[in-house]
CSV table of C-alpha atoms in Angstrom, one decimal:
chain,number,residue,atom,x,y,z
A,1150,MET,CA,-0.1,0.0,0.0
A,1151,SER,CA,1.5,3.5,-1.0
A,1152,LYS,CA,1.8,6.2,1.6
A,1153,GLN,CA,-1.1,8.1,-0.1
A,1154,SER,CA,-3.3,5.3,0.4
A,1155,ASP,CA,-2.2,4.9,4.0
A,1156,VAL,CA,-2.9,8.5,4.6
A,1157,GLU,CA,-6.5,8.4,3.1
A,1158,ALA,CA,-7.3,5.2,5.1
A,1159,LEU,CA,-6.4,7.2,8.4
A,1160,ARG,CA,-8.2,10.5,7.5
A,1161,SER,CA,-11.7,9.7,8.6
A,1162,ALA,CA,-10.5,8.4,12.1
A,1163,TYR,CA,-8.4,11.5,12.6
A,1164,GLN,CA,-11.3,13.7,11.5
A,1165,ARG,CA,-13.6,12.1,13.9
A,1166,ASP,CA,-11.0,12.7,16.7
A,1167,LEU,CA,-10.8,16.5,15.8
A,1168,ALA,CA,-14.6,16.9,15.5
A,1169,GLU,CA,-15.0,17.8,19.1
A,1170,GLY,CA,-11.9,20.1,19.2
A,1171,THR,CA,-8.6,19.8,20.9
A,1172,ASP,CA,-9.6,21.1,24.4
A,1173,ARG,CA,-10.6,17.6,25.4
A,1174,PHE,CA,-6.9,16.5,25.0
A,1175,PHE,CA,-5.7,18.5,28.1
A,1176,GLU,CA,-5.9,18.1,31.8
A,1177,PRO,CA,-7.0,21.3,33.8
A,1178,ARG,CA,-4.2,23.8,34.1
A,1179,ARG,CA,-1.9,23.5,37.1
A,1180,THR,CA,-1.5,26.4,39.4
A,1181,THR,CA,1.8,25.0,41.2
A,1182,CYS,CA,5.0,23.6,40.0
A,1183,PRO,CA,5.1,19.9,39.7
A,1184,TRP,CA,8.7,19.6,40.9
A,1185,CYS,CA,8.7,21.9,44.0
A,1186,ALA,CA,4.9,22.9,44.5
A,1187,SER,CA,5.6,26.7,44.2
A,1188,ASP,CA,2.8,28.8,42.9
A,1189,ARG,CA,5.1,31.2,41.3
A,1190,LEU,CA,4.6,30.4,37.7
A,1191,THR,CA,5.2,32.4,34.5
A,1192,THR,CA,4.6,31.6,30.8
A,1193,ARG,CA,7.8,30.8,29.0
A,1194,LEU,CA,6.5,29.7,25.6
A,1195,ARG,CA,3.4,29.4,23.3
A,1196,THR,CA,3.7,27.3,20.3
A,1197,THR,CA,2.1,24.7,18.1
A,1198,ASP,CA,3.2,21.3,16.8
A,1199,LEU,CA,5.8,22.4,14.5
A,1200,LEU,CA,6.9,18.8,13.5
A,1201,GLN,CA,3.7,16.8,12.6
A,1202,HIS,CA,1.5,20.3,12.4
A,1203,LYS,CA,-1.4,18.4,14.2
A,1204,PRO,CA,-3.9,21.0,15.4
A,1205,GLY,CA,-3.6,22.3,18.8
A,1206,ALA,CA,-1.9,25.0,20.9
A,1207,PHE,CA,0.6,24.4,23.7
A,1208,VAL,CA,2.0,26.4,26.7
A,1209,LEU,CA,5.1,25.8,28.6
A,1210,ASP,CA,5.3,27.5,32.1
A,1211,ARG,CA,8.5,28.1,34.1
A,1212,CYS,CA,8.6,28.0,37.9
A,1213,GLN,CA,10.3,31.2,39.2
A,1214,GLU,CA,11.4,29.3,42.3
A,1215,CYS,CA,13.1,26.3,41.1
A,1216,GLY,CA,13.4,26.8,37.3
A,1217,HIS,CA,11.4,23.8,36.4
A,1218,THR,CA,9.7,24.2,32.9
A,1219,PHE,CA,6.7,22.1,32.1
A,1220,GLN,CA,3.7,21.9,29.7
A,1221,ASN,CA,0.7,23.5,31.4
A,1222,PRO,CA,-2.0,22.4,30.7
A,1223,ARG,CA,-0.6,19.1,30.2
A,1224,LEU,CA,-1.9,16.5,27.8
A,1225,ASN,CA,-4.1,13.8,29.2
A,1226,GLU,CA,-4.0,10.1,28.2
A,1227,THR,CA,-6.3,10.7,25.3
A,1228,GLY,CA,-4.1,13.7,24.1
A,1229,LEU,CA,-0.9,11.7,24.5
A,1230,GLU,CA,-2.3,8.9,22.4
A,1231,PHE,CA,-3.4,11.5,19.7
A,1232,TYR,CA,-0.2,13.3,19.3
A,1233,TYR,CA,2.2,10.3,19.7
A,1234,ARG,CA,0.1,8.4,17.0
A,1235,ASP,CA,2.0,8.1,13.7
A,1236,PHE,CA,5.0,10.0,15.2
A,1237,TYR,CA,7.4,7.2,16.3
A,1238,ASP,CA,5.3,4.4,14.7
A,1239,GLY,CA,2.7,4.1,11.8
A,1240,LEU,CA,3.2,6.7,9.3
A,1241,GLY,CA,6.3,8.0,11.1
A,1242,GLU,CA,8.1,4.8,11.8
A,1243,GLN,CA,10.1,4.7,8.7
A,1244,LYS,CA,11.2,8.3,9.0
A,1245,MET,CA,12.1,8.0,12.7
A,1246,SER,CA,14.0,4.8,12.3
A,1247,GLY,CA,16.2,6.4,9.6
A,1248,THR,CA,16.7,9.4,11.8
A,1249,PHE,CA,17.7,7.5,14.9
A,1250,GLY,CA,19.4,4.7,13.0
A,1251,GLY,CA,22.1,7.0,11.5
A,1252,ARG,CA,23.6,8.4,14.8
A,1253,THR,CA,26.0,5.6,15.7
A,1254,ARG,CA,28.8,7.9,16.7
A,1255,MET,CA,26.6,9.9,19.2
A,1256,TYR,CA,25.3,6.6,20.6
A,1257,GLN,CA,28.7,5.3,21.1
A,1258,GLY,CA,29.8,8.6,22.9
A,1259,ARG,CA,26.9,8.1,25.2
A,1260,ALA,CA,28.1,4.5,26.1
A,1261,ARG,CA,31.8,5.7,26.5
A,1262,SER,CA,30.7,8.2,29.0
A,1263,LEU,CA,30.2,5.2,31.5
A,1264,VAL,CA,33.5,3.7,30.9
A,1265,PRO,CA,35.6,5.8,33.3
A,1266,HIS,CA,33.2,4.7,36.2
A,1267,ASP,CA,32.5,1.0,35.1
A,1268,ALA,CA,34.5,-0.4,32.1
A,1269,THR,CA,33.0,-3.7,32.3
A,1270,PRO,CA,29.2,-3.6,33.1
A,1271,LYS,CA,27.5,-7.1,32.8
A,1272,ASN,CA,24.2,-5.9,32.0
A,1273,TRP,CA,22.4,-2.6,30.9
A,1274,LEU,CA,18.7,-1.5,30.7
A,1275,ASP,CA,18.1,1.3,28.3
A,1276,VAL,CA,14.7,2.9,29.1
A,1277,GLY,CA,12.9,4.6,26.3
A,1278,THR,CA,14.9,2.6,23.9
A,1279,GLY,CA,12.8,2.9,20.8
A,1280,HIS,CA,14.0,0.8,18.2
A,1281,GLY,CA,17.1,-0.2,20.1
A,1282,HIS,CA,19.6,1.7,17.8
A,1283,PHE,CA,21.6,3.0,20.9
A,1284,CYS,CA,21.9,-0.6,22.2
A,1285,GLU,CA,23.2,-1.8,18.8
A,1286,ALA,CA,25.8,0.9,18.6
A,1287,ALA,CA,26.9,0.6,22.3
A,1288,ARG,CA,27.5,-3.1,22.0
A,1289,GLU,CA,30.6,-2.1,19.9
A,1290,VAL,CA,32.0,0.1,22.8
A,1291,LEU,CA,31.2,-2.6,25.5
A,1292,PRO,CA,31.0,-6.0,23.7
A,1293,GLY,CA,30.8,-7.9,27.0
A,1294,THR,CA,27.7,-6.1,28.1
A,1295,ALA,CA,24.1,-7.6,27.6
A,1296,PHE,CA,21.7,-4.8,26.5
A,1297,ASP,CA,18.2,-5.0,27.2
A,1298,GLY,CA,15.4,-2.5,26.2
A,1299,LEU,CA,12.3,-0.9,27.6
A,1300,ASP,CA,9.6,1.2,25.9
A,1301,PHE,CA,5.9,1.7,25.9
A,1302,THR,CA,5.7,1.5,22.1
A,1303,ASP,CA,6.0,-1.7,20.0
A,1304,GLY,CA,9.5,-0.2,18.8
A,1305,VAL,CA,11.1,-2.3,21.6
A,1306,GLU,CA,9.5,-5.4,20.2
A,1307,LEU,CA,11.1,-4.6,16.8
A,1308,ALA,CA,14.4,-4.1,18.5
A,1309,ALA,CA,14.2,-7.5,19.9
A,1310,ARG,CA,13.3,-9.0,16.5
A,1311,GLU,CA,16.2,-7.2,14.8
A,1312,GLY,CA,18.7,-8.3,17.5
A,1313,ARG,CA,19.4,-4.9,18.8
A,1314,VAL,CA,18.4,-5.8,22.4
A,1315,GLU,CA,18.6,-9.2,24.1
A,1316,ARG,CA,15.4,-8.7,26.0
A,1317,ALA,CA,12.6,-6.5,25.5
A,1318,TYR,CA,10.2,-5.1,28.0
A,1319,ARG,CA,7.0,-3.3,26.8
A,1320,GLY,CA,5.2,-1.0,29.3
A,1321,ALA,CA,5.6,1.8,31.8
A,1322,PHE,CA,9.0,1.7,33.6
A,1323,PRO,CA,7.5,2.3,37.2
A,1324,ASP,CA,5.1,-0.4,36.6
A,1325,LEU,CA,7.8,-2.8,35.6
A,1326,ALA,CA,10.5,-1.9,38.1
A,1327,PRO,CA,9.6,-4.1,40.8
A,1328,GLU,CA,10.3,-7.3,38.7
A,1329,LEU,CA,13.5,-5.7,37.6
A,1330,ALA,CA,14.8,-4.9,41.2
A,1331,ALA,CA,18.4,-4.5,41.6
A,1332,ARG,CA,18.9,-6.5,38.3
A,1333,TYR,CA,21.1,-4.1,36.3
A,1334,ASP,CA,24.6,-2.7,36.5
A,1335,VAL,CA,23.5,0.2,34.4
A,1336,VAL,CA,20.2,1.9,33.6
A,1337,SER,CA,20.2,4.6,31.0
A,1338,MET,CA,17.5,7.2,30.0
A,1339,PHE,CA,18.6,9.1,26.9
A,1340,HIS,CA,16.0,11.9,26.2
A,1341,TYR,CA,13.4,9.9,28.0
A,1342,LEU,CA,12.8,11.7,31.2
A,1343,GLU,CA,11.3,14.8,29.4
A,1344,HIS,CA,8.6,12.5,27.8
A,1345,SER,CA,7.3,11.3,31.2
A,1346,THR,CA,4.2,12.5,33.0
A,1347,ASP,CA,5.9,11.9,36.3
A,1348,PRO,CA,9.7,12.3,36.2
A,1349,ASP,CA,10.2,11.7,40.0
A,1350,ARG,CA,8.4,8.4,39.6
A,1351,GLU,CA,10.7,7.4,36.8
A,1352,LEU,CA,13.8,8.3,38.9
A,1353,ARG,CA,12.5,6.1,41.8
A,1354,ALA,CA,12.0,3.3,39.3
A,1355,ALA,CA,15.5,3.6,38.1
A,1356,HIS,CA,16.8,3.5,41.8
A,1357,GLU,CA,14.8,0.2,42.2
A,1358,ALA,CA,16.3,-1.4,39.0
A,1359,VAL,CA,19.9,-0.4,39.5
A,1360,ARG,CA,21.9,-2.6,41.9
A,1361,PRO,CA,23.9,-1.0,44.8
A,1362,GLY,CA,27.1,0.3,43.2
A,1363,GLY,CA,25.5,0.3,39.7
A,1364,HIS,CA,25.0,3.5,37.7
A,1365,LEU,CA,22.3,5.5,36.3
A,1366,LEU,CA,22.9,7.6,33.0
A,1367,ILE,CA,20.5,10.3,32.2
A,1368,GLU,CA,20.6,12.6,29.2
A,1369,VAL,CA,17.8,15.3,28.7
A,1370,PRO,CA,17.4,18.8,27.0
A,1371,ASP,CA,18.8,21.7,28.8
A,1372,PRO,CA,16.2,24.4,29.7
A,1373,GLU,CA,19.0,26.7,30.6
A,1374,SER,CA,20.5,26.6,27.2
A,1375,ARG,CA,20.8,30.1,25.7
A,1376,TYR,CA,19.3,28.7,22.6
A,1377,GLY,CA,16.0,28.1,24.3
A,1378,ARG,CA,15.7,31.9,24.7
A,1379,LEU,CA,17.4,33.1,21.4
A,1380,LEU,CA,15.5,30.5,19.2
A,1381,GLY,CA,12.3,30.7,21.1
A,1382,ARG,CA,9.6,28.2,19.5
A,1383,TRP,CA,12.0,27.2,16.8
A,1384,TRP,CA,14.4,25.6,19.3
A,1385,LEU,CA,14.0,21.8,18.5
A,1386,PRO,CA,14.4,20.5,22.0
A,1387,TRP,CA,11.1,22.2,23.0
A,1388,LEU,CA,9.4,19.7,20.9
A,1389,GLN,CA,5.8,20.3,21.6
A,1390,PRO,CA,3.6,18.5,22.5
A,1391,GLN,CA,5.7,15.4,23.2
A,1392,HIS,CA,8.1,17.1,25.8
A,1393,LEU,CA,6.2,17.4,29.1
A,1394,HIS,CA,9.0,18.4,31.6
A,1395,PHE,CA,12.4,20.3,31.3
A,1396,VAL,CA,14.5,19.8,34.4
A,1397,PRO,CA,17.5,22.1,35.3
A,1398,VAL,CA,20.6,20.3,36.1
A,1399,ALA,CA,20.8,21.4,39.6
A,1400,ASN,CA,17.2,20.3,40.2
A,1401,LEU,CA,18.1,16.7,38.9
A,1402,ARG,CA,21.4,16.5,40.9
A,1403,ASP,CA,19.5,17.5,44.2
A,1404,ARG,CA,16.7,15.0,43.5
A,1405,LEU,CA,19.2,12.1,42.7
A,1406,THR,CA,21.0,12.8,45.8
A,1407,GLY,CA,17.8,12.6,47.9
A,1408,LEU,CA,16.9,9.3,46.3
A,1409,GLY,CA,20.2,7.7,47.3
A,1410,PHE,CA,22.6,8.4,44.2
A,1411,THR,CA,25.9,10.1,44.2
A,1412,VAL,CA,26.5,12.1,40.9
A,1413,VAL,CA,29.9,11.3,39.6
A,1414,ALA,CA,30.0,13.1,36.3
A,1415,GLU,CA,28.0,16.1,34.7
A,1416,GLU,CA,28.7,16.6,31.0
A,1417,HIS,CA,27.4,19.6,28.8
A,1418,ALA,CA,29.5,19.9,25.7
A,1419,GLU,CA,29.6,16.1,25.3
A,1420,ALA,CA,25.7,15.9,25.3
A,1421,HIS,CA,25.5,18.7,22.8
A,1422,ASP,CA,23.8,17.7,19.4
A,1423,PRO,CA,24.9,20.4,16.9
A,1424,VAL,CA,21.8,20.9,14.9
A,1425,ASP,CA,20.1,23.9,16.6
A,1426,LEU,CA,20.4,26.5,13.8
A,1427,LEU,CA,19.7,23.9,11.0
A,1428,ALA,CA,16.6,22.7,12.8
A,1429,ALA,CA,15.4,26.3,13.5
A,1430,VAL,CA,15.6,27.1,9.7
A,1431,TRP,CA,13.8,24.0,8.8
A,1432,LEU,CA,11.1,24.4,11.4
A,1433,ALA,CA,10.5,28.0,10.1
A,1434,LEU,CA,10.2,26.9,6.5
A,1435,ASP,CA,8.1,23.8,7.1
A,1436,HIS,CA,5.7,26.1,9.2
A,1437,THR,CA,5.7,28.7,6.4
A,1438,ALA,CA,5.1,26.4,3.5
A,1439,PRO,CA,2.0,24.2,3.4
A,1440,ARG,CA,3.2,20.6,4.5
A,1441,GLU,CA,2.8,17.5,2.4
A,1442,ASP,CA,-0.5,15.5,3.0
A,1443,ALA,CA,-1.4,14.1,6.3
A,1444,PRO,CA,-4.6,12.4,7.7
A,1445,TRP,CA,-5.2,15.2,10.3
A,1446,LEU,CA,-5.7,17.6,7.4
A,1447,PRO,CA,-9.4,17.7,6.3
A,1448,THR,CA,-8.2,17.5,2.6
A,1449,PRO,CA,-4.9,16.9,0.7
A,1450,PRO,CA,-3.1,20.0,-0.4
A,1451,GLY,CA,-3.6,21.0,-4.1
A,1452,ALA,CA,-1.1,21.6,-6.7
A,1453,PRO,CA,-0.5,25.3,-6.0
A,1454,GLN,CA,0.1,24.5,-2.4
A,1455,LYS,CA,2.7,21.8,-3.4
A,1456,ALA,CA,4.3,24.2,-5.8
A,1457,LEU,CA,4.6,27.0,-3.1
A,1458,ARG,CA,6.1,24.6,-0.7
A,1459,ALA,CA,8.7,23.4,-3.2
A,1460,ALA,CA,9.6,27.0,-4.2
A,1461,LEU,CA,10.1,28.0,-0.4
A,1462,LEU,CA,12.2,25.0,0.3
A,1463,ILE,CA,14.4,25.5,-2.5
A,1464,ALA,CA,14.7,29.3,-1.7
A,1465,GLY,CA,15.7,28.2,1.9
A,1466,ILE,CA,18.6,25.9,0.9
A,1467,PRO,CA,21.3,28.6,1.3
A,1468,ALA,CA,20.0,29.1,4.9
A,1469,LEU,CA,19.9,25.4,5.7
A,1470,ILE,CA,23.5,25.1,4.6
A,1471,ALA,CA,24.5,28.1,6.6
A,1472,GLY,CA,22.9,26.7,9.5
A,1473,THR,CA,24.7,23.3,9.4
A,1474,LEU,CA,28.1,24.9,8.8
A,1475,LEU,CA,27.5,27.3,11.9
A,1476,ASP,CA,26.3,24.3,14.0
A,1477,ARG,CA,29.2,21.9,13.3
A,1478,PHE,CA,32.1,24.3,12.8
A,1479,ALA,CA,31.5,27.5,14.6
A,1480,VAL,CA,29.3,26.9,17.5
A,1481,ARG,CA,30.0,23.2,18.4
A,1482,PRO,CA,33.7,23.8,19.8
A,1483,LEU,CA,32.3,26.7,21.8
A,1484,SER,CA,29.1,25.2,23.1
A,1485,ARG,CA,29.9,25.0,26.8
A,1486,ARG,CA,31.7,28.4,26.8
A,1487,LEU,CA,28.8,30.1,25.1
A,1488,ARG,CA,26.3,28.1,27.3
A,1489,VAL,CA,24.2,26.9,24.4
A,1490,SER,CA,24.6,23.2,24.9
A,1491,ASN,CA,21.2,21.8,24.0
A,1492,ALA,CA,21.4,18.8,26.5
A,1493,TYR,CA,23.3,17.8,29.6
A,1494,ARG,CA,24.2,14.3,30.8
A,1495,ILE,CA,24.5,13.1,34.4
A,1496,VAL,CA,26.1,9.8,35.5
A,1497,ALA,CA,25.1,8.8,39.0
A,1498,ARG,CA,26.2,5.9,41.1
A,1499,ARG,CA,23.6,4.1,43.5
A,1500,ASP,CA,25.0,4.2,47.0
């Protein structure tokens, strides 16, 4: 079946979902910070879905007390299902698999960040593993380590079939943690925590799954990156509506310490992914030009819309090239000094 046939087959279901509007996809707005319970909140960002272009508007609030940034109002279970649908799976599976599958060097760098603290872990659980590409790449760095994967999507089952993980767990980590108690030398959460509805519960699950003396690796977007302010809604790590929480590094350090971990490493430049300017240009172009057909649109775009999109994207090629060059050769070497690292990584040992 062609992609166009797939789109048409899904269109009626999406239109039924949207017939009642998007307000039903959200919980009531919070008046206190989910991290520290302060009521000193301010709006940080208003935006739309800039990747899939599904209908809806999203707000990120920032706590003036602790700096935690979070989606407010937050998507409810129905909303999460709607906005995740066809993003990592379904229509988006092939695209996302190609995107994540081509980042071997980055994945190996993540694995190497553990080596100074444990060069020979026996087993490793990657939480939020998706299609298991990190585990496949990390095995080259740590060939003696058994890598398992956990995810709430069917991607983890694909990872097992493809041999990227030895064992696949499908479901919510906090629900599965009791059966994994003290089983793993390493638990990793690479760009997972920001997707969680309850980050604190995920951290407690990690403490349960890691054996005493084992390690937890966490990598998340850095809400204190200057790019977050400079690029505004065009900063890719905001990724609305999928990203629900943005935890400042000091907050995460303190919470891990309180749970019984010792933070042994904090990395910023090493976790930086040099795509900010390129992504900002692409998001702006893609927002300006009518996108390709999608089932959440009432009708397919016509020939004039397609021609306009093609013309705008062609006109934007010089800006895309400039963004790529600046990202990789001008900004990347100075990312820590300029405080534009778009992510940070923490290695913590369970006491």
